[in-house]
Amino acid sequence: MKIENIKINSFGTLENKEINLDKNVNIIYGKNESGKSTLLTYIKTAFYGISKNKNGKQISDFDKYKPWSGEEFSGKIKYILDDGYSIQLSYVANYF
């Protein structure tokens, strides 16, 4: 599987971001607090959801990445399977 495109409407500090990835290696870089880890968490959350359970932490992941704009979590990820089949995953406020 290869991720081709990521569109984030709102997730944590990220808002209205679109990232097109190359078919080969991609490097995500930036200054501290620029959203690199938030982007990685968005990808994980789009596929597996986000927990409201604190699991011993002071704040749940759901509350930590709640969009600062007050909107709901949302975005899309377009990816291609190894057999060439293309899928677009839409994500809206999915938590467990």
Coordinates of C-alpha atoms in Angstrom, one line a residue, residues 6-93:
I6 CA -3.6 13.4 2.3
K7 CA -6.2 16.1 2.7
I8 CA -6.8 17.3 6.3
N9 CA -9.8 19.6 6.8
S10 CA -9.3 19.9 10.6
F11 CA -7.2 17.8 13.0
G12 CA -5.4 19.4 16.0
T13 CA -3.5 22.4 14.7
L14 CA -3.7 21.2 11.1
E15 CA -6.4 22.9 9.0
N16 CA -7.0 22.8 5.3
K17 CA -3.8 21.0 4.4
E18 CA -3.3 18.9 1.3
I19 CA -0.1 16.8 0.8
N20 CA 0.7 14.9 -2.4
L21 CA 3.2 12.1 -1.8
D22 CA 5.7 10.8 -4.3
K23 CA 5.6 7.1 -5.3
N24 CA 9.1 6.6 -3.8
V25 CA 10.5 7.9 -0.5
N26 CA 9.0 11.0 1.1
I27 CA 10.6 13.0 3.9
I28 CA 8.4 15.1 6.2
Y29 CA 10.5 17.8 7.9
G30 CA 10.0 21.1 9.7
K31 CA 10.7 23.1 12.8
N32 CA 9.5 21.9 16.2
E33 CA 5.8 22.2 16.7
S34 CA 5.1 22.5 13.0
G35 CA 2.7 19.5 12.8
K36 CA 5.0 16.6 11.8
S37 CA 3.8 14.3 14.7
T38 CA 0.2 15.6 14.3
L39 CA 0.3 14.5 10.6
L40 CA 1.5 11.1 11.6
T41 CA -1.2 10.8 14.2
Y42 CA -3.8 11.9 11.7
I43 CA -2.8 9.0 9.3
K44 CA -3.0 6.5 12.2
T45 CA -6.3 8.0 13.3
A46 CA -7.9 7.9 9.8
F47 CA -7.3 4.1 9.6
Y48 CA -7.9 3.1 13.3
G49 CA -9.9 5.8 15.0
I50 CA -9.0 7.8 18.1
S51 CA -9.6 7.0 21.7
K52 CA -11.4 9.0 24.3
N53 CA -9.8 6.8 27.0
K54 CA -7.0 8.4 28.9
N55 CA -5.2 5.1 29.6
G56 CA -3.2 6.6 32.5
K57 CA -2.5 9.9 30.6
Q58 CA -3.6 13.3 31.8
I59 CA -5.5 13.9 28.5
S60 CA -7.0 11.5 26.0
D61 CA -5.8 11.5 22.4
F62 CA -9.3 12.6 21.3
D63 CA -9.0 15.8 23.4
K64 CA -5.3 16.3 22.5
Y65 CA -6.0 16.4 18.8
K66 CA -9.4 18.0 18.9
P67 CA -9.4 20.7 16.1
W68 CA -8.4 24.1 17.5
S69 CA -10.9 25.7 15.1
G70 CA -13.8 24.0 16.9
E71 CA -14.8 22.0 13.8
E72 CA -15.1 18.2 13.7
F73 CA -12.2 15.9 12.8
S74 CA -12.3 15.4 9.1
G75 CA -10.2 14.7 6.0
K76 CA -9.4 12.1 3.3
I77 CA -6.5 9.8 2.5
K78 CA -6.1 8.4 -1.0
Y79 CA -3.9 5.3 -1.3
I80 CA -3.1 2.6 -3.8
L81 CA -2.9 -1.1 -3.0
D82 CA -0.1 -3.3 -4.3
D83 CA -2.4 -4.6 -7.0
G84 CA -3.0 -1.1 -8.3
Y85 CA -6.5 -0.6 -6.9
S86 CA -7.0 3.0 -5.7
I87 CA -9.0 3.7 -2.5
Q88 CA -10.1 7.0 -1.0
L89 CA -10.7 6.9 2.8
S90 CA -12.9 9.7 4.2
Y91 CA -12.6 10.4 7.8
V92 CA -15.0 12.2 10.1
A93 CA -14.9 12.1 13.9

